[in-house]
Coordinates of C-alpha atoms and ligand atoms in Angstrom, one line a residue:
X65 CA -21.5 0.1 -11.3
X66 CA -22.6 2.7 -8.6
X67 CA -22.7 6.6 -9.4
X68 CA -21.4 9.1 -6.5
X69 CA -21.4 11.8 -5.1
X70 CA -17.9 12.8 -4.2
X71 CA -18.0 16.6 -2.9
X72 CA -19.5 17.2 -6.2
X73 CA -18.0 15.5 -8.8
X74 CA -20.3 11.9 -9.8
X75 CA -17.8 9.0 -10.0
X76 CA -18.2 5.5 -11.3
X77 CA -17.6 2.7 -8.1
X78 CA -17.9 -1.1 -8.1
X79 CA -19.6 -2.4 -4.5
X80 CA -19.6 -5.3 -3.7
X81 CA -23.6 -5.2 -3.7
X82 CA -23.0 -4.8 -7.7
X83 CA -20.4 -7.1 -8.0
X84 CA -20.5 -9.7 -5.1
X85 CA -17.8 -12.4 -4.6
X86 CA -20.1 -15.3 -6.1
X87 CA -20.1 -13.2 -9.5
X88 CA -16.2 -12.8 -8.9
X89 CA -15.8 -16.6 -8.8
X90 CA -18.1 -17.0 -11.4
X91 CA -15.7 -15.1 -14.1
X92 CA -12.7 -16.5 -12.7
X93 CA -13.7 -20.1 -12.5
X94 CA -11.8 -21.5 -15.2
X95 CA -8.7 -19.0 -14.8
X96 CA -5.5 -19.9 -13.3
X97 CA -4.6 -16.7 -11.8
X98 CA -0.6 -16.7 -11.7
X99 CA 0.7 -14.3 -8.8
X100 CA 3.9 -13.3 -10.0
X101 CA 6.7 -12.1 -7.1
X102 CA 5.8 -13.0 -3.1
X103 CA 6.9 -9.4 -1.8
X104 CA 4.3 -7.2 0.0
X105 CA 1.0 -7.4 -2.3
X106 CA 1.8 -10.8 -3.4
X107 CA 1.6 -12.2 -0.5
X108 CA -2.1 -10.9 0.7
X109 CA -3.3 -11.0 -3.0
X110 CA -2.6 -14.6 -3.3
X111 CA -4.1 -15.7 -0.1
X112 CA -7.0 -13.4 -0.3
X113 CA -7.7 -15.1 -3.6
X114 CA -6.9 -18.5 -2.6
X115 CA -9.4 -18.1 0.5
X116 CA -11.4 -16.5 -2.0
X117 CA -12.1 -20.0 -3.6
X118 CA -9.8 -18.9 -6.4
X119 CA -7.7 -21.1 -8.8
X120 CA -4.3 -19.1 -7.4
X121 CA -0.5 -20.0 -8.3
X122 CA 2.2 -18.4 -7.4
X123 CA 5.6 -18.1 -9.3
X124 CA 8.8 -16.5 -7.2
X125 CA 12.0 -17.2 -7.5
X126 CA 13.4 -20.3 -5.9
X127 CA 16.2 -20.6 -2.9
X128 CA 14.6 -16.9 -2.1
X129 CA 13.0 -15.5 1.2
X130 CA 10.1 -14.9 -0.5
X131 CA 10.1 -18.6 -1.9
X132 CA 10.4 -19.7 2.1
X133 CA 7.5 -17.6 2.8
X134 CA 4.7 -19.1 -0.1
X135 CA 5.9 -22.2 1.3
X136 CA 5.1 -21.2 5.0
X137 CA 1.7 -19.7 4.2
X138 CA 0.2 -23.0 2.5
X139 CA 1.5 -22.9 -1.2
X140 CA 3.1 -26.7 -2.0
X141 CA 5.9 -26.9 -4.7
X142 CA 4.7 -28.2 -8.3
X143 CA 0.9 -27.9 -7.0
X144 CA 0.3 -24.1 -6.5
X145 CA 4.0 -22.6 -6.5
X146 CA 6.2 -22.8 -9.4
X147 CA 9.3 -21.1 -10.1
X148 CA 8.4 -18.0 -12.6
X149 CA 8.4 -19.5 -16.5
X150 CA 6.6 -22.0 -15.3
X151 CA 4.0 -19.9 -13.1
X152 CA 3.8 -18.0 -16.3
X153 CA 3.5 -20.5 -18.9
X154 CA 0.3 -21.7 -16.5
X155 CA -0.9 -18.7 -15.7
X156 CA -4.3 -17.1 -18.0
X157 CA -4.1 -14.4 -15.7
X158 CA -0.7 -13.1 -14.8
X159 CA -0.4 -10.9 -11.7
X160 CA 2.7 -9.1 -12.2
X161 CA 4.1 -8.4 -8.7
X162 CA 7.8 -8.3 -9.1
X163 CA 9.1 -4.9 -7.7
X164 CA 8.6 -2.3 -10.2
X165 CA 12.1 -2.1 -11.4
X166 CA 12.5 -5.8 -11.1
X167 CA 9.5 -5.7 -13.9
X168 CA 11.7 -4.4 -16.4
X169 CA 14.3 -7.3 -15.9
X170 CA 11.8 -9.9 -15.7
X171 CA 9.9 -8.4 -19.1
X172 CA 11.4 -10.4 -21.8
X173 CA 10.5 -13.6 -20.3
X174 CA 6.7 -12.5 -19.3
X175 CA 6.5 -11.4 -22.6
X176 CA 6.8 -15.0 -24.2
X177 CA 3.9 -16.1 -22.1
X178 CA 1.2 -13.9 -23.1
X179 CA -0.3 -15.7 -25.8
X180 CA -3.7 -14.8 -27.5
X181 CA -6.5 -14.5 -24.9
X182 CA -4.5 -14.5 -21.7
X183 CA -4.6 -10.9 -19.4
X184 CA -1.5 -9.0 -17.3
X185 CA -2.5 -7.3 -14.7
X186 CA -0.5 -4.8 -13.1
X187 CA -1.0 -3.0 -9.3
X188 CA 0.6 -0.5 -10.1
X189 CA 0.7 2.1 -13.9
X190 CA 4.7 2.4 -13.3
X191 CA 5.6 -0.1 -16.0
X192 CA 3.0 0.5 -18.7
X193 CA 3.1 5.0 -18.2
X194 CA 6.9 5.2 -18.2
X195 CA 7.1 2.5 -21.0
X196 CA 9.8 4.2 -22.3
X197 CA 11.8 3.6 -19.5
X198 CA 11.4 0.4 -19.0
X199 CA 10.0 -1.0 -22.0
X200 CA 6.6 -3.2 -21.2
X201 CA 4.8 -3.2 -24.5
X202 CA 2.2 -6.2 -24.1
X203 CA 1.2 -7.6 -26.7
X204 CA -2.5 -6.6 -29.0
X205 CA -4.3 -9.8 -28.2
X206 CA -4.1 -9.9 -24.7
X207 CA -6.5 -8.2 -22.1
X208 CA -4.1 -5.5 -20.0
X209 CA -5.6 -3.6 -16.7
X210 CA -4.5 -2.9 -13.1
X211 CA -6.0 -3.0 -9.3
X212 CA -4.1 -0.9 -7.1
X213 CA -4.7 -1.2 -3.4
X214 CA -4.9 1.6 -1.7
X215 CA -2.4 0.6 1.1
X216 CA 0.3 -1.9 2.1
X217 CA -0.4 -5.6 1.1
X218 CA 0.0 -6.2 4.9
X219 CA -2.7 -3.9 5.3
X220 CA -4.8 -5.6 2.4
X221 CA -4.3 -9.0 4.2
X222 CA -4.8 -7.8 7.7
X223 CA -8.1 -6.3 6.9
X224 CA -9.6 -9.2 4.6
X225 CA -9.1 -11.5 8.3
X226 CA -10.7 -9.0 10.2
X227 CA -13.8 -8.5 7.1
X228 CA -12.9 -5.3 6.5
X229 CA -11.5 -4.2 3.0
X230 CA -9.3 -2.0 1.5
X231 CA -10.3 0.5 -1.2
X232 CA -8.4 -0.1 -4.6
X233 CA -8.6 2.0 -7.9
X234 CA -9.0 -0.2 -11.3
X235 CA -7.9 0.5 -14.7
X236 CA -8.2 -0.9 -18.3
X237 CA -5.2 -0.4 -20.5
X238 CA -6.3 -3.3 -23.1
X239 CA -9.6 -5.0 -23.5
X240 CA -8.7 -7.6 -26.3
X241 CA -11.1 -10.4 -25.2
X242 CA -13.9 -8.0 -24.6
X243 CA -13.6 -9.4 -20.6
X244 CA -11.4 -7.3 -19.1
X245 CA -13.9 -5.9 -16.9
X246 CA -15.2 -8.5 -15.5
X247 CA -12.2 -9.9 -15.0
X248 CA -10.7 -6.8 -13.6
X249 CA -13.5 -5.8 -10.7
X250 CA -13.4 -9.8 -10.8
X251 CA -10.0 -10.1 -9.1
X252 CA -10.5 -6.8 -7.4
X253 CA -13.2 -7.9 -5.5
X254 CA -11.0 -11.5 -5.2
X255 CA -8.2 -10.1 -3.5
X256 CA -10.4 -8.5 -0.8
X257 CA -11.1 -4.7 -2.0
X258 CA -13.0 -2.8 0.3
X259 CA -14.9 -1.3 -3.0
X260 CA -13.7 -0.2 -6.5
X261 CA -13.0 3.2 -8.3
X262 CA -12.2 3.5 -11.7
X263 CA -9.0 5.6 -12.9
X264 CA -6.3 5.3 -16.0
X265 CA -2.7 3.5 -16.1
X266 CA -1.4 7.5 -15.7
X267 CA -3.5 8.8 -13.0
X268 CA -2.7 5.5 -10.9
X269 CA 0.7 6.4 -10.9
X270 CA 0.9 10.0 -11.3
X271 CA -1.6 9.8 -7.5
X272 CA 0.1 7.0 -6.3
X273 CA 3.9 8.3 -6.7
X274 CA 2.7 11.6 -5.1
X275 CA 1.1 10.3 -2.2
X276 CA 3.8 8.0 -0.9
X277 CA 6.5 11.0 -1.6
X278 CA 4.0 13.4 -0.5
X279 CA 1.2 12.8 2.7
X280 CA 1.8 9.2 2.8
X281 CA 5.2 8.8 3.7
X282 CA 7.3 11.4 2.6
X283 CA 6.3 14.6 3.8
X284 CA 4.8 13.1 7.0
X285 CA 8.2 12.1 8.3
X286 CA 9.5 15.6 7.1
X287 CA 6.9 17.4 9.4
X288 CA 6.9 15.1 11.8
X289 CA 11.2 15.3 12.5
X290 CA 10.8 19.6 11.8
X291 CA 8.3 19.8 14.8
X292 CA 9.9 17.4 16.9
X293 CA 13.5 19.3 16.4
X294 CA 12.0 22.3 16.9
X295 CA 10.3 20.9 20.6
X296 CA 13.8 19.5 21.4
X297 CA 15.8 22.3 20.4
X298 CA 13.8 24.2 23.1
X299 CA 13.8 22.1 26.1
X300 CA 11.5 19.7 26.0
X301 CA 12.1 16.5 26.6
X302 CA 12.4 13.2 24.2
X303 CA 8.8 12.1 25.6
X304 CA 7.1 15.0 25.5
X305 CA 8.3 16.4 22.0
X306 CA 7.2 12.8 20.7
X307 CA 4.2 12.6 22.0
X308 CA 3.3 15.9 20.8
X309 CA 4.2 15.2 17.5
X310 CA 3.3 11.3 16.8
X311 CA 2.3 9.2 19.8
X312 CA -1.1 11.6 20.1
X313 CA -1.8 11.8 16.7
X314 CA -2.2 8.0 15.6
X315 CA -3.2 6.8 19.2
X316 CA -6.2 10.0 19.3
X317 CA -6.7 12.3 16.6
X318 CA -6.1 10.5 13.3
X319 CA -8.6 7.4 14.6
X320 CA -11.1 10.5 15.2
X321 CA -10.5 12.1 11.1
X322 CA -10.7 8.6 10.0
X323 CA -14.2 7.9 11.4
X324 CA -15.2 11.3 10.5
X325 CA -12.9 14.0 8.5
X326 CA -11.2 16.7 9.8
X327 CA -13.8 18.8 11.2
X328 CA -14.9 16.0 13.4
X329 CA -11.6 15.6 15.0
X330 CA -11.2 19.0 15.6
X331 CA -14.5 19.5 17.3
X332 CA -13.4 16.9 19.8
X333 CA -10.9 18.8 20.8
X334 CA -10.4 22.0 23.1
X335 CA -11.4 25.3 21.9
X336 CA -8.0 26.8 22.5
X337 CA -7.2 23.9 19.9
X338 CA -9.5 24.7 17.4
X339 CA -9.1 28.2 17.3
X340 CA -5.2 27.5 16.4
X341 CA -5.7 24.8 13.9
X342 CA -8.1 27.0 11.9
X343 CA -5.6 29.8 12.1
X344 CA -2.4 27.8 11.0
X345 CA -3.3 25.3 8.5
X346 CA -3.4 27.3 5.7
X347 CA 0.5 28.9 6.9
X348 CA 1.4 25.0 6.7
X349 CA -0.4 24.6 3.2
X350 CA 1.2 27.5 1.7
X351 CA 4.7 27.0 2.9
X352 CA 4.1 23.1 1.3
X353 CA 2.3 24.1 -2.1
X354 CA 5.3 24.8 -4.5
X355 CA 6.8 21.7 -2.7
X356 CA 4.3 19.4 -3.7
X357 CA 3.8 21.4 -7.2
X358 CA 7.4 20.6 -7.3
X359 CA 6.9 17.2 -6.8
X360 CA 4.2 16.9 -9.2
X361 CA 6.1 17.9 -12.0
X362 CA 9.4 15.2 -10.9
X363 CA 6.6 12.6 -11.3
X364 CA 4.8 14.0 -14.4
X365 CA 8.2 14.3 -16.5
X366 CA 9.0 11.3 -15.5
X367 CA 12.1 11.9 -13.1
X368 CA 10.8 10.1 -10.2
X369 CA 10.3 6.8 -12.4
X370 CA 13.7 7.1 -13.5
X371 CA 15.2 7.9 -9.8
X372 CA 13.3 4.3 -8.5
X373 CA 14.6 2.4 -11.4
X374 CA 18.4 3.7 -11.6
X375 CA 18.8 3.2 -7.5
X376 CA 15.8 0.1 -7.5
X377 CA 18.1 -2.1 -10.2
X378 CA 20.8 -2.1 -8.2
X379 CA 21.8 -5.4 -6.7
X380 CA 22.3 -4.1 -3.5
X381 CA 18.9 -1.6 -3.6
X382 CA 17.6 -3.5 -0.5
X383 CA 20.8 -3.2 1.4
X384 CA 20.9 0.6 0.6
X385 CA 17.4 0.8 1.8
X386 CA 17.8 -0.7 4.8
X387 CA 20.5 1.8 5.4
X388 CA 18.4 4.7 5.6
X389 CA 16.0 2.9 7.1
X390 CA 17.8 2.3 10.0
X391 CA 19.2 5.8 9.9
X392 CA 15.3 6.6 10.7
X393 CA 14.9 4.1 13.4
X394 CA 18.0 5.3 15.1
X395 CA 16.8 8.8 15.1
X396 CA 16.3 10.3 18.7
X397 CA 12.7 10.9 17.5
X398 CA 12.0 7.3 16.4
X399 CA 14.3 5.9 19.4
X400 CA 11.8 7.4 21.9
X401 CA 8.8 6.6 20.3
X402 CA 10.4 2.8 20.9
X403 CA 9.7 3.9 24.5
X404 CA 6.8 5.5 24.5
X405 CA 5.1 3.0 22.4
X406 CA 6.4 0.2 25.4
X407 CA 4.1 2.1 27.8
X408 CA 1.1 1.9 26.0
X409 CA -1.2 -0.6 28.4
X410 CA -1.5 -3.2 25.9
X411 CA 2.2 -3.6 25.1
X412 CA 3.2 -3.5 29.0
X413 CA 3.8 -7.5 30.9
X414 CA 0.7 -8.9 32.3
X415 CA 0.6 -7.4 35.4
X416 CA 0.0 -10.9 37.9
X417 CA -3.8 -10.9 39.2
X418 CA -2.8 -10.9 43.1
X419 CA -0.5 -8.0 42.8
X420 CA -3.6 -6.2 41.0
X421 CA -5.6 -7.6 43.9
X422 CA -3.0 -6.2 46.8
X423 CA -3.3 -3.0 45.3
X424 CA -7.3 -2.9 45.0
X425 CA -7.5 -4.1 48.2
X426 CA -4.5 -1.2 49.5
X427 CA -7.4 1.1 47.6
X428 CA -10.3 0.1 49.1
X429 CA -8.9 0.2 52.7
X430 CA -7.0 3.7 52.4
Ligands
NAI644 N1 4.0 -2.6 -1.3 C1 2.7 -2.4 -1.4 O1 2.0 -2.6 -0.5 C2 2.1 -1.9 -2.7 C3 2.7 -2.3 -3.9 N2 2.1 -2.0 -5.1 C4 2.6 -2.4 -6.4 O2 2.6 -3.8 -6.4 C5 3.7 -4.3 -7.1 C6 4.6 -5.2 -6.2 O3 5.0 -4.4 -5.1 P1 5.7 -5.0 -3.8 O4 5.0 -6.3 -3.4 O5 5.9 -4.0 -2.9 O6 7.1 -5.5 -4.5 P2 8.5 -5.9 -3.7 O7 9.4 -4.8 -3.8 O8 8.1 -6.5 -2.3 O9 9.0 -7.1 -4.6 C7 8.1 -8.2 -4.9 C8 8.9 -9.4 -5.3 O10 9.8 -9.2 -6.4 C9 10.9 -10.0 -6.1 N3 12.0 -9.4 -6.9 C10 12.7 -8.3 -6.7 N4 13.7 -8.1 -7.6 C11 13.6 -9.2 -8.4 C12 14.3 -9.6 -9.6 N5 15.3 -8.8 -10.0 N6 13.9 -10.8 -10.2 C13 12.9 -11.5 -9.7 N7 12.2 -11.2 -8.6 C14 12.6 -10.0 -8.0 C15 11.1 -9.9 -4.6 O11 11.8 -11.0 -4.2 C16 9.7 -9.9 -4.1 O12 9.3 -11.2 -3.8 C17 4.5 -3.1 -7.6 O13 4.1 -2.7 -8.9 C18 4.1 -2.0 -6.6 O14 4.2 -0.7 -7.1 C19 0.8 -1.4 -5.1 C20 0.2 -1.0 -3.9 C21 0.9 -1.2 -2.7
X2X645 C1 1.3 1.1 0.1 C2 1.1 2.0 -1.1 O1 0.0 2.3 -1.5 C3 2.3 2.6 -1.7 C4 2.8 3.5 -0.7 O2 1.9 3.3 -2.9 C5 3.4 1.6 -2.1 O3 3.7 0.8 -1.3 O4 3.9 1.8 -3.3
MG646 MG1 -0.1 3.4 -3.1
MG647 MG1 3.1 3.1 -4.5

């Protein structure tokens, strides 16, 4: 365990210098880690763990996309993917990554398969915080804790292939066996964390529900579409209002804050930038503050938890999502940055090497 420095406050972090990969595999070697649900973190947890040298099974349902898709990445019927009781019932380690309203459905029958000594891990602090929503009480004798990715499980996979590694928070909710920490940072550093930070079931998900409504996902789109109206609205054109507002900030600037923060970014651009950034960033905070102290308080009391579930149990949730969704695509702002994002150099049709010739030649002889 590593203690930082982060802008003043020391935190506790696992690296993987303290806990390498070898050690990982060494606590998990006679686990069968049971990956419940084959949705977005499913997906990259179970192969980064199965590349990972880890005993890995997965349990979805059958005659489902998701079914299709362990089968297509590698996982054989009745050898490492089982429909879900069965996953379970040979699971030591159950990964619970149904969706987080699907959780609550699926409870009852998890709950018969945590026998003495066996751990549920979460990625998530939905279903154990809002327990009286949706009613996941493990039982005492069983170790219970979470790793929460920061990021997609796309992301998550994406990186672990390219050696990188995204950051995840870790939690213990239960420590029955007197392992759940090393089996925690165990299957954190397993399914390809970048490195660890330590957090509770509630901050998890009181951060996590924020973020995604908030900077994340949320508010970003809100921004994003009041800018670009307010570009359209006078005069300029499709292109120009979305490369203003998107195209420049995640092909440019947010590359630049990511390899160095905000200040760097800024200092790499023009003066007449600078100088209008500093003066209008705390306008934009202040106009947003009682919205996010808003949103705070939905997630807090427990109202954002009970929105996901009531619209998330739906049968047709995915359908209505996909609604909106495409109510987003078909947005003039999304619809141009279709375009723009055509032009980009390495999305454009290999431009043949004698037409590149003829014109390096026209070049060279004008
Ligand atoms: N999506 C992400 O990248 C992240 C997700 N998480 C957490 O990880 C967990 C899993 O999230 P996702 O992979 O996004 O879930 P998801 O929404 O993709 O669903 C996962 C699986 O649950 C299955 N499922 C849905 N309803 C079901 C039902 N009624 N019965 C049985 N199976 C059902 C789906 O077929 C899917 O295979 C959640 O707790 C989520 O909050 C954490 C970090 C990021
Ligand atoms: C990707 C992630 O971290 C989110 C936004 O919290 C989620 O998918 O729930
Ligand atoms: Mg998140
Ligand atoms: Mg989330």
């Amino acid at each position: 365990m590593a203690k930082l420095n982060f802008g003043g406050t020391v935190e506790n972090v696992v690296t993987r210098d303290e806990f390498p990969l070898a050690k990982a595999q060494g606590v998990l070697k006679d686990e069968v880690v049971a990956v419940i649900g084959y949705g977005v973190q499913g997906p990259g947890q179970a192969l980064n763990q199965k590349e990972n040298g880890i005993n890995v099974i997965v349990g979805q349902r059958k005659n489902s996309k998701s079914w299709d898709k362990a089968v297509r990445d590698g996982f054989v019927e009745g050898k490492t993917l089982f429909d879900i009781e069965t996953a379970l019932a040979k699971g030591t380690i159950i990964c619970y990554l149904l969706s987080d309203a699907a959780q609550i459905a699926m409870w009852p029958t998890v709950k018969k398969h945590l026998t003495p000594g066996k751990a549920l891990y979460f990625s998530h602090g939905f279903g154990i915080t809002y327990l009286d929503q949706t009613g996941i009480v493990p039982p005492k004798d069983v170790d219970v804790f979470l790793v929460a990715p920061k990021g997609s499980g796309t992301s998550l996979r994406r990186m672990f292939l390219q050696g990188r590694g995204l950051n995840s928070s870790y939690a213990i909710f239960q420590d029955a066996t007197g392992k759940a920490f090393d089996r925690v940072v165990a299957l954190g550093i397993a399914i390809g964390s970048g490195y660890l930070f330590e957090t509770t079931f509630k901050k998890e998900v009181y951060s996590d529900l924020t973020g995604e409504r908030g900077t994340l996902m949320g508010a970003i789109q809100g921004i994003f579409a009041a800018q670009f109206e307010v570009l359209r609205k006078n005069g300029h054109s499709p292109s120009e209002a979305f490369n203003e507002t998107v195209e420049e900030l995640t092909q440019s600037l947010m590359p630049l804050v990511a390899e160095n923060g905000m200040d760097w970014m800024y200092a790499n651009c023009s003066t007449t930038a600078q100088r209008g950034a500093l003066d209008w960033w705390k306008k934009f905070r202040d106009a947003t503050l009682p919205v996010f102290n808003d949103l705070y308080e939905s997630v807090a009391t427990g109202k954002e938890a009970a929105r996901s579930i009531e619209s998330n149990s739906k049968t047709d949730y995915r359908e209505k999502l996909e609604v909106e969704l495409k109510e987003l695509a078909d947005s003039e702002m999304w619809q141009a940055g279709k375009t723009v994002r055509s032009l980009r150099p390495e999305n454009q049709p290999a431009v043949a090497d004698d037409v590149k010739e003829a014109s390096k030649m026209e070049t060279t002889s004008n």
